[in-house]
Short mmCIF file of C-alpha atoms and ligand atoms in Angstrom, two decimals:
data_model
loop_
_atom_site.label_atom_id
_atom_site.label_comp_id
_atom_site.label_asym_id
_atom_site.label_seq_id
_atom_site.Cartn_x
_atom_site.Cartn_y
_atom_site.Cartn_z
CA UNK A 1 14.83 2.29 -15.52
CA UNK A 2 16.32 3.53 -12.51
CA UNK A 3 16.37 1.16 -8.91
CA UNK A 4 14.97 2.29 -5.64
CA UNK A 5 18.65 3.96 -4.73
CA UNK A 6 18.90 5.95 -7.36
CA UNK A 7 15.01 7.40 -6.91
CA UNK A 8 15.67 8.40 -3.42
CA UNK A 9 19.15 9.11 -1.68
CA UNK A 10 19.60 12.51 -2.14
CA UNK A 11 21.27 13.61 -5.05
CA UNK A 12 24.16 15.45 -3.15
CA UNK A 13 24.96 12.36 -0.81
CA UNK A 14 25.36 9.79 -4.06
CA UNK A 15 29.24 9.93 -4.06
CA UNK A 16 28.92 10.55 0.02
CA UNK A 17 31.67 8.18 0.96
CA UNK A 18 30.91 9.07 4.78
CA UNK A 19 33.37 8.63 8.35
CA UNK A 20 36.85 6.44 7.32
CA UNK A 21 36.54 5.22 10.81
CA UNK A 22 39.50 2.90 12.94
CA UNK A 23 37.63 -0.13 12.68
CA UNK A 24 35.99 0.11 8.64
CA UNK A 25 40.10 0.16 7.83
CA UNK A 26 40.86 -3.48 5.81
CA UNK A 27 44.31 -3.82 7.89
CA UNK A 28 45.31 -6.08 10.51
CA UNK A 29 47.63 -6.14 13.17
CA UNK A 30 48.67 -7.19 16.80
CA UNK A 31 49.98 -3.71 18.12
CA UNK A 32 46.72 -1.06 17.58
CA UNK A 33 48.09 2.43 18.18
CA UNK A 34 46.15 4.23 14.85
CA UNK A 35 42.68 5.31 17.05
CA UNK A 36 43.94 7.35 20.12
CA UNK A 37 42.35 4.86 22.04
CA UNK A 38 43.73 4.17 25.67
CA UNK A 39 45.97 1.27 26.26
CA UNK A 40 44.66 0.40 29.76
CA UNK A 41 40.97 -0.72 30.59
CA UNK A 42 38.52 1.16 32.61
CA UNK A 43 38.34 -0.05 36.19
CA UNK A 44 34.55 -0.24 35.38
CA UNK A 45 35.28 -2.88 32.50
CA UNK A 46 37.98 -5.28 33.55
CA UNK A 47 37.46 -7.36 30.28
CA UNK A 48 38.21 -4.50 28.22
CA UNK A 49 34.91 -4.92 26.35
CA UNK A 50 34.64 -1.40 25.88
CA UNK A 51 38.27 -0.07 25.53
CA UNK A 52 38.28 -0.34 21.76
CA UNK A 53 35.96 1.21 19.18
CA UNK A 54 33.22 -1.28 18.04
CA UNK A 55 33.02 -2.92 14.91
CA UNK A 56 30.43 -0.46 12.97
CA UNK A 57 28.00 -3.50 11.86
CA UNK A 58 29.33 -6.92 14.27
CA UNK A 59 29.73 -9.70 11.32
CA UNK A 60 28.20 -12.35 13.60
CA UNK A 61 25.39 -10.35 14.45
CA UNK A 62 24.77 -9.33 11.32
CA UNK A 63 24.74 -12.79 10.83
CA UNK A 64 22.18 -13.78 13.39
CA UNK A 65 19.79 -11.05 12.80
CA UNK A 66 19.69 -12.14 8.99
CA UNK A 67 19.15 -15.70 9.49
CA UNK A 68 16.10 -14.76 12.22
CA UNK A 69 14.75 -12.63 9.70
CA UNK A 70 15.23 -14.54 6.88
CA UNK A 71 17.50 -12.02 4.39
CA UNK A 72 20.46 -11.79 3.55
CA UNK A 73 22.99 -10.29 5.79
CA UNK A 74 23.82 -7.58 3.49
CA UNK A 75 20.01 -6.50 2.94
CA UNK A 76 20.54 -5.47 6.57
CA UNK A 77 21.48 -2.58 8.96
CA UNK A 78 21.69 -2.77 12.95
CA UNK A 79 21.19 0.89 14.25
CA UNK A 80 20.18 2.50 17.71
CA UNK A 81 16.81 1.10 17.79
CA UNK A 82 14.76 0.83 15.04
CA UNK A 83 14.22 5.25 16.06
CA UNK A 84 17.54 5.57 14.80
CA UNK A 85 17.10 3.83 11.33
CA UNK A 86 13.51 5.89 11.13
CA UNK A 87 15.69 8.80 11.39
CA UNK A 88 18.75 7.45 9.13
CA UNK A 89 16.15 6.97 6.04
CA UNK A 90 14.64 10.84 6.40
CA UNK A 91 17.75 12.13 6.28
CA UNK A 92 19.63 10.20 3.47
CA UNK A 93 16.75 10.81 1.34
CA UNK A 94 15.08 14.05 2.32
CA UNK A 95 16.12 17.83 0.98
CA UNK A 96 14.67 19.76 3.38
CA UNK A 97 11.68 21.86 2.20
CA UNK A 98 11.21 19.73 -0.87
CA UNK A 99 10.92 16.00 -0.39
CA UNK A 100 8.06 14.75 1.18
CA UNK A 101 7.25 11.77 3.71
CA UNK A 102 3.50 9.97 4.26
CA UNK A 103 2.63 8.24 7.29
CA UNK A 104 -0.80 7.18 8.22
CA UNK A 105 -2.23 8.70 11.52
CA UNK A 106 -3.11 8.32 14.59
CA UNK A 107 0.69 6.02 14.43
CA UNK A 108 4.01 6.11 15.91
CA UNK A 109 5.08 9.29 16.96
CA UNK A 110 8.37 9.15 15.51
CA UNK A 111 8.08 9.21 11.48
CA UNK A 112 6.63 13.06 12.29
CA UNK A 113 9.56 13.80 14.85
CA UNK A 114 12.30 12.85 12.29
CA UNK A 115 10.52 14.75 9.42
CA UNK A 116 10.71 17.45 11.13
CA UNK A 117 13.78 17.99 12.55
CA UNK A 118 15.00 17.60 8.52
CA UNK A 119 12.34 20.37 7.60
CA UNK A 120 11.10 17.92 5.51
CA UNK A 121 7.48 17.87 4.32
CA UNK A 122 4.93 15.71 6.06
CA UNK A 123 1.88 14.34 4.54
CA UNK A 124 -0.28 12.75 6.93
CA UNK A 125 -3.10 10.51 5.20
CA UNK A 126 -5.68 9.41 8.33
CA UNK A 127 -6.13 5.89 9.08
CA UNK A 128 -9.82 5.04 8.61
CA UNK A 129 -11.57 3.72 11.32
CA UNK A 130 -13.78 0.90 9.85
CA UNK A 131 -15.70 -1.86 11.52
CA UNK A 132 -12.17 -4.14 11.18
CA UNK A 133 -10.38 -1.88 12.70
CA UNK A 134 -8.01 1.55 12.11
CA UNK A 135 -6.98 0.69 8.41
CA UNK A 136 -4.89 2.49 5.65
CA UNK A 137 -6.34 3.98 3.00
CA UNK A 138 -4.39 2.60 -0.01
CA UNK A 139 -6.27 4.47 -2.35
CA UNK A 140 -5.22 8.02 -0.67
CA UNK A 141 -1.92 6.67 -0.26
CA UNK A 142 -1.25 6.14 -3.66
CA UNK A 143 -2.63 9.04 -4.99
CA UNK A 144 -0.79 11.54 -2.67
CA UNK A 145 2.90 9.66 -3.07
CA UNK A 146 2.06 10.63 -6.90
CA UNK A 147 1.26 13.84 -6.78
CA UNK A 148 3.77 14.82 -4.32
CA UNK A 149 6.66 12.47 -5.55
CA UNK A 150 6.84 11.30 -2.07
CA UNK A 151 10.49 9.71 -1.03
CA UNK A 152 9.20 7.53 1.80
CA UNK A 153 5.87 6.09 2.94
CA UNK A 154 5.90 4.87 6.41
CA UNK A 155 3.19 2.19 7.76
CA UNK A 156 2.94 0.41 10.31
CA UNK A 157 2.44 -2.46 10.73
CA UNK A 158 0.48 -4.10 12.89
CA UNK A 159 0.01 -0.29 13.56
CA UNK A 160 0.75 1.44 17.00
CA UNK A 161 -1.53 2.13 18.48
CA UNK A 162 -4.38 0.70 16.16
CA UNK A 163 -3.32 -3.04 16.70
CA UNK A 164 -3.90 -3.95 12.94
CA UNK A 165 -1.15 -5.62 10.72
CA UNK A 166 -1.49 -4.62 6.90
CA UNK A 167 -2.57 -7.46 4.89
CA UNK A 168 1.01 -8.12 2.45
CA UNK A 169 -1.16 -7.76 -0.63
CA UNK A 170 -1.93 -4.24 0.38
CA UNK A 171 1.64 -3.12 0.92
CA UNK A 172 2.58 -5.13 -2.49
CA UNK A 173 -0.42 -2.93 -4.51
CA UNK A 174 1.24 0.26 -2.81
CA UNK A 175 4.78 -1.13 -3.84
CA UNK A 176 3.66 -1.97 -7.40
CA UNK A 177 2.01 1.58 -7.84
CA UNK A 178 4.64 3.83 -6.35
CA UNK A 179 7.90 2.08 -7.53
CA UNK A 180 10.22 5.59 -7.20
CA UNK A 181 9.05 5.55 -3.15
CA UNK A 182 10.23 3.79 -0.51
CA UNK A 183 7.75 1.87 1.26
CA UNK A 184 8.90 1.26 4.82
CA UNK A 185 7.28 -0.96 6.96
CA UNK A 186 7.69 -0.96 10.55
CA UNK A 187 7.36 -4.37 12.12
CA UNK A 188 8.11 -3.32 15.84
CA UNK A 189 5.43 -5.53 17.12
CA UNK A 190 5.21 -8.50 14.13
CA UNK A 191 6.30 -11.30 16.73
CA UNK A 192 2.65 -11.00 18.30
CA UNK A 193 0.90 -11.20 15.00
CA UNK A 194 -0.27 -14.23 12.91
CA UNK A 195 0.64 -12.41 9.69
CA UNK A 196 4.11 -12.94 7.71
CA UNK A 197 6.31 -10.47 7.38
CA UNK A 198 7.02 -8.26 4.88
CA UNK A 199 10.64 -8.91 4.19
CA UNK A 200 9.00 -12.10 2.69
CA UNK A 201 7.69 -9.55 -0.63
CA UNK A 202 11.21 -8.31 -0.88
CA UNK A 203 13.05 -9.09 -4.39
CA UNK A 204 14.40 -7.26 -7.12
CA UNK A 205 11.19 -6.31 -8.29
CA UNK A 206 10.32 -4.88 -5.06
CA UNK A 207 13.13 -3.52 -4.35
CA UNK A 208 11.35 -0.32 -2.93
CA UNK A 209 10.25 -2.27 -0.21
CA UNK A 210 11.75 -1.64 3.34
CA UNK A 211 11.25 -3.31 6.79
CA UNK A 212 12.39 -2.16 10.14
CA UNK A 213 12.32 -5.11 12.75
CA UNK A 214 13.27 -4.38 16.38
CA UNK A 215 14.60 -6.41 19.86
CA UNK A 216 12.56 -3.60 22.02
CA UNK A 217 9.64 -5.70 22.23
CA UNK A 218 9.16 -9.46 21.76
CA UNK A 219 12.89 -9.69 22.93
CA UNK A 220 12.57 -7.28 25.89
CA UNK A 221 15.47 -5.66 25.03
CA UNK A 222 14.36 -2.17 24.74
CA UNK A 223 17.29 -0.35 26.53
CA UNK A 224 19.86 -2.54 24.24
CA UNK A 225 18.87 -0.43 21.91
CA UNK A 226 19.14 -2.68 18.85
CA UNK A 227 16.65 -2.36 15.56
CA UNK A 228 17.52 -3.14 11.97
CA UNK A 229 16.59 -1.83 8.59
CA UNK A 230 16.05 -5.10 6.13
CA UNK A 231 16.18 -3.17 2.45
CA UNK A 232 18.01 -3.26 -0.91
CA UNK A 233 21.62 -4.32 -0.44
CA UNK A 234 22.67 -1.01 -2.63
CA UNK A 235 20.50 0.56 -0.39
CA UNK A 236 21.74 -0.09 2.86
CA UNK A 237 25.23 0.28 1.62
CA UNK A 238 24.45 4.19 1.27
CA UNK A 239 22.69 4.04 4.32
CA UNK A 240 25.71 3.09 5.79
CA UNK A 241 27.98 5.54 4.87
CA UNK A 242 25.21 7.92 6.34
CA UNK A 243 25.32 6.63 9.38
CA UNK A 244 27.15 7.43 12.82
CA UNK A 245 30.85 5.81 13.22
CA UNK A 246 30.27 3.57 15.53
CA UNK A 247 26.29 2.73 16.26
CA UNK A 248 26.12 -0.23 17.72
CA UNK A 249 27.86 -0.47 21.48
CA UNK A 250 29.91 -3.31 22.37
CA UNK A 251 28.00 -4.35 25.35
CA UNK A 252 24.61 -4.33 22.75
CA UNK A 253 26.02 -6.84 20.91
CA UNK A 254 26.55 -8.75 23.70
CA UNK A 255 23.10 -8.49 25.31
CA UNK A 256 21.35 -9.03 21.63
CA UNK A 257 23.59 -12.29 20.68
CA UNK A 258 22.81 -13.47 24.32
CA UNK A 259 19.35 -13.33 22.78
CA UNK A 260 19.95 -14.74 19.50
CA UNK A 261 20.92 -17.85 21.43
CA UNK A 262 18.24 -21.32 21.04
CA UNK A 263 17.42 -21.05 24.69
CA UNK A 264 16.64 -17.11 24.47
CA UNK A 265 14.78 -17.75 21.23
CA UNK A 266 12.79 -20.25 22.79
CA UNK A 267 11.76 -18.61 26.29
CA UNK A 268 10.71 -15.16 24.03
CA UNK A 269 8.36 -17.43 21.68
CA UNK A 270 6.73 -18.80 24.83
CA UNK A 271 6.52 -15.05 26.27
CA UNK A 272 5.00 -14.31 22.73
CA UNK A 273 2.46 -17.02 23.44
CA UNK A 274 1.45 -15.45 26.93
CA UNK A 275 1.00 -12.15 25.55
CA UNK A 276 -1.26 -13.65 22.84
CA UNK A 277 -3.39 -15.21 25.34
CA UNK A 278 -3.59 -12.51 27.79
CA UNK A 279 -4.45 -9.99 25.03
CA UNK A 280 -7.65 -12.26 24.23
CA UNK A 281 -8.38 -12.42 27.84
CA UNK A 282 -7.70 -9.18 28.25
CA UNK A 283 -10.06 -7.97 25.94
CA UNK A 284 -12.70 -9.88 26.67
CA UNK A 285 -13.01 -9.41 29.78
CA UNK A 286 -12.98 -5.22 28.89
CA UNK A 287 -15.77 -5.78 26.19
CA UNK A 288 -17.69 -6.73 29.50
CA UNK A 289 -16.96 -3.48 30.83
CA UNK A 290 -19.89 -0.93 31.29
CA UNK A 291 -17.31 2.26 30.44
CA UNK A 292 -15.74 0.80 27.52
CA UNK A 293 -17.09 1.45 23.74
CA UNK A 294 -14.68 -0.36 22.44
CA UNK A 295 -11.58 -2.42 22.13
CA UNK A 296 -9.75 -2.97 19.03
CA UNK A 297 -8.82 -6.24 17.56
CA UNK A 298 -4.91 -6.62 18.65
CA UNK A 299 -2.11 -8.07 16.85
CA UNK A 300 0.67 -6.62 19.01
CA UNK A 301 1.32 -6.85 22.69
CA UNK A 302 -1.23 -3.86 24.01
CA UNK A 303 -5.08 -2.69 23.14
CA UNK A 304 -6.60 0.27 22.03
CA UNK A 305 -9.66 1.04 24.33
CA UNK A 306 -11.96 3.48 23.62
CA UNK A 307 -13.82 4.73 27.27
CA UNK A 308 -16.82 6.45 28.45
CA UNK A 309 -15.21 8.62 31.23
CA UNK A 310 -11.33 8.03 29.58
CA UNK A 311 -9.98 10.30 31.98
CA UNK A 312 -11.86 8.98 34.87
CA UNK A 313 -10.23 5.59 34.20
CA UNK A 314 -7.13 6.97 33.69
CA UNK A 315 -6.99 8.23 37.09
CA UNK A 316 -8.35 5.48 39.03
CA UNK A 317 -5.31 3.24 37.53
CA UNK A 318 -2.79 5.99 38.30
CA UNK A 319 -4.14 6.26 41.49
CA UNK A 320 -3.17 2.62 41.74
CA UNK A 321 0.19 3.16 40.45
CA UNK A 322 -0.98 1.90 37.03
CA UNK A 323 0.24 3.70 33.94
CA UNK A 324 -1.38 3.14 30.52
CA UNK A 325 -0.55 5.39 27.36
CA UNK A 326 -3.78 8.18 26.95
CA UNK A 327 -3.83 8.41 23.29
CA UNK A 328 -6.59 11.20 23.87
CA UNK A 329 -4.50 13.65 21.81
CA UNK A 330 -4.33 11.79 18.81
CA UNK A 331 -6.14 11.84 16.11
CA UNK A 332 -9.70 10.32 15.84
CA UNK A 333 -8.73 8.78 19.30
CA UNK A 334 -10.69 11.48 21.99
CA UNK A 335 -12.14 8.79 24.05
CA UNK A 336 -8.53 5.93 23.97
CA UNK A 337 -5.70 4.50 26.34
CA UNK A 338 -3.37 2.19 24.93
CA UNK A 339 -3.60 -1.00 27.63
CA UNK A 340 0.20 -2.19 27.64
CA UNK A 341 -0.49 -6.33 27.82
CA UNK A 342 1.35 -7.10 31.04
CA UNK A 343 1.94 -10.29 33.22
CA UNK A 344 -0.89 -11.94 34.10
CA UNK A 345 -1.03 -10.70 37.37
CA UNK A 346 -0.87 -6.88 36.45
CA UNK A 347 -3.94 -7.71 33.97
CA UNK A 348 -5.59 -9.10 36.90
CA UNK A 349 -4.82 -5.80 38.64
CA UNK A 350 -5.94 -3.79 35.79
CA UNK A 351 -9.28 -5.64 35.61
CA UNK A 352 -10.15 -5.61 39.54
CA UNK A 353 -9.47 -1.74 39.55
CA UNK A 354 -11.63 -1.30 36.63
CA UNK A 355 -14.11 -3.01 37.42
CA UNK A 356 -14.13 -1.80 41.07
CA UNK A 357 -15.04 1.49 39.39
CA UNK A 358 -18.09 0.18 37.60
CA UNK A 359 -19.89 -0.22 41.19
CA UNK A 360 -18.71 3.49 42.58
CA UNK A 361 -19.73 5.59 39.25
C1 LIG B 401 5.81 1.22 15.83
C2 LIG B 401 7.09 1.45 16.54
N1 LIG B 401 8.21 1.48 15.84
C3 LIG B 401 9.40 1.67 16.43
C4 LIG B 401 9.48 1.86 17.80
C5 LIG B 401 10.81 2.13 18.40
O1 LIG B 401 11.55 0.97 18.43
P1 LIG B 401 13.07 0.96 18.87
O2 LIG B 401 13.10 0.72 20.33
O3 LIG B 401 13.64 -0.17 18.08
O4 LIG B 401 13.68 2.28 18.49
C6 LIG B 401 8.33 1.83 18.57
C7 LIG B 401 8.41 2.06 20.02
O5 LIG B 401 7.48 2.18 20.75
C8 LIG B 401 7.10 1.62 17.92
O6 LIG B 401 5.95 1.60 18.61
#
């Protein structure tokens, strides 16, 4: 019996020892001359912050992300965004015109981008649009990461755009049935859900589950550009090895342990709360709406509208300087914009425009 590691990092990366870099050296010192970094700071950064290389993976980060999350600290990887760790997995696992990777569409744009840029193949198994909702079609799912011995399944969860989180006993089945794949579950948007998340199903007998958590959203720190990778600790130490020198900027850290903080923690839960609340108000006050077929049932922090007229909706918000996502290009989604839940205020906005437009069409 092999474990999740051996089934999927490429076979020509397994003795991959990666970048020796300045800062993964064991040494210490008072008098650092062994990087060819300068010995002045920049004029921009008069604490010398940034004059150094960066500790590849910050210990007390490390730290606090594992204790939010609830693993242990070597179960996890901070990278560029949870993008980069999307990225990071295709690559360490993927031979290029051999493995394959599922994802479940219409969903994230990026588990397609990264697949292909490693000329890896995709294998896109639709979301089914049932009364509850865009779901995943376990059956399909399991059937297809057979047949093709796929190396990674990615779902999302709760999906973007759909809204819906994957109930946990429906990514365990999938984990059960396809124990050489690695299930990966993106939790970008999990804060605004009532659900649990899957890092809670991860153990040694699961050890082919993977979650990706991120600060983009619920911690508005998008442009920090800080996402983790919660997987098998044998895992992530490959992973590592894979990945860029130094990925994580100094002035990140900073800006994601000033959010770590009680205080920070406890002004994002109540911005969770307001989201929650404006999302129901939100949508019911669009199921009221003459042009709309439907809204989705949301457990992130935006709604999936389907419109009579989409694009004529679309334009009377951009008119007003309002800019939702038109998801008209994706799949099984001709008539939907993706309604970004603002502050209350800009929902007000949204609402007044639209219905405005009721009376004038
Ligand atoms: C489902 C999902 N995953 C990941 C991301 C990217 O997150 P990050 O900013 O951590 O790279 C997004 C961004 O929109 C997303 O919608």
């Amino acid at each position: 019996m092999g474990t999740i590691v051996d089934f999927v990092i490429r076979d020509d990366l397994r003795d991959f020892s990666g970048y020796s870099s300045a800062r993964s050296l064991s040494v210490t010192g008072d008098i650092w001359l062994n990087a060819n970094e300068s010995a002045w700071n920049n004029t921009s950064d008069p604490e010398g912050i940034c004059r150094r290389y960066c500790d590849p993976q910050p210990p007390v980060l490390r730290e606090k992300l594992a204790a939010l999350y609830g693993c242990p600290a070597e179960e996890l990887l901070i990278g560029r965004g949870s993008d980069e760790m999307i990225d990071l997995l295709v690559r360490a696992t993927c031979v290029p015109q051999r493995d394959t990777v599922i994802w479940t569409p219409p969903v994230f744009g990026m588990y397609a981008v990264s697949t292909r840029l490693q000329h890896a193949l995709p294998l896109e198994i639709p979301l089914r649009d049932t009364a509850a909702g865009l779901e995943i079609d376990s059956e399909a799912i399991i059937e297809a990461a057979l047949r093709t011995r796929a190396k990674l399944i990615f779902l999302c969860s709760p999906s973007n755009p759909g809204g819906k989180t994957i109930p946990l006993a429906q990514i365990q089945k999938l984990a059960h049935a396809l124990e050489e794949t690695l299930i990966v579950v993106d939790e970008a948007y999990i804060e605004f859900a009532d659900s649990s998340s899957a890092i809670t199903l991860m153990s040694s007998d699961n050890d082919n589950i993977a979650v990706l958590r991120t600060l983009s959203k619920a911690h508005a720190l998008a442009a920090a550009r800080i996402g983790c990778l919660i997987a098998d600790a044998r895992l992530i130490a490959m992973l590592r090895r894979c990945q860029a020198p130094y990925p994580v900027p100094a002035p990140c850290v900073n800006l994601a342990l000033g959010a770590l903080n009680d205080q920070a923690l406890a002004q994002t839960q109540s911005r969770i709360e307001m989201v929650r609340r404006e999302r129901q108000r939100l949508q019911t006050a669009l199921l009221a709406h003459p042009l709309v077929r439907r809204v989705y049932d949301s457990d992130a922090n935006f709604l999936l509208v389907r419109f009579d007229q989409a694009q004529n909706v679309f334009d009377t918000l951009l008119d007003a300087g309002i800019v939702v996502r038109d998801q008209r290009a994706a799949p099984q989604l001709t008539d939907a914009l993706r309604i970004t839940i603002g502050t209350p205020e800009q929902n007000d906005r949204v609402l007044e425009l639209l219905f405005s437009m009721e009376t004038t069409t």
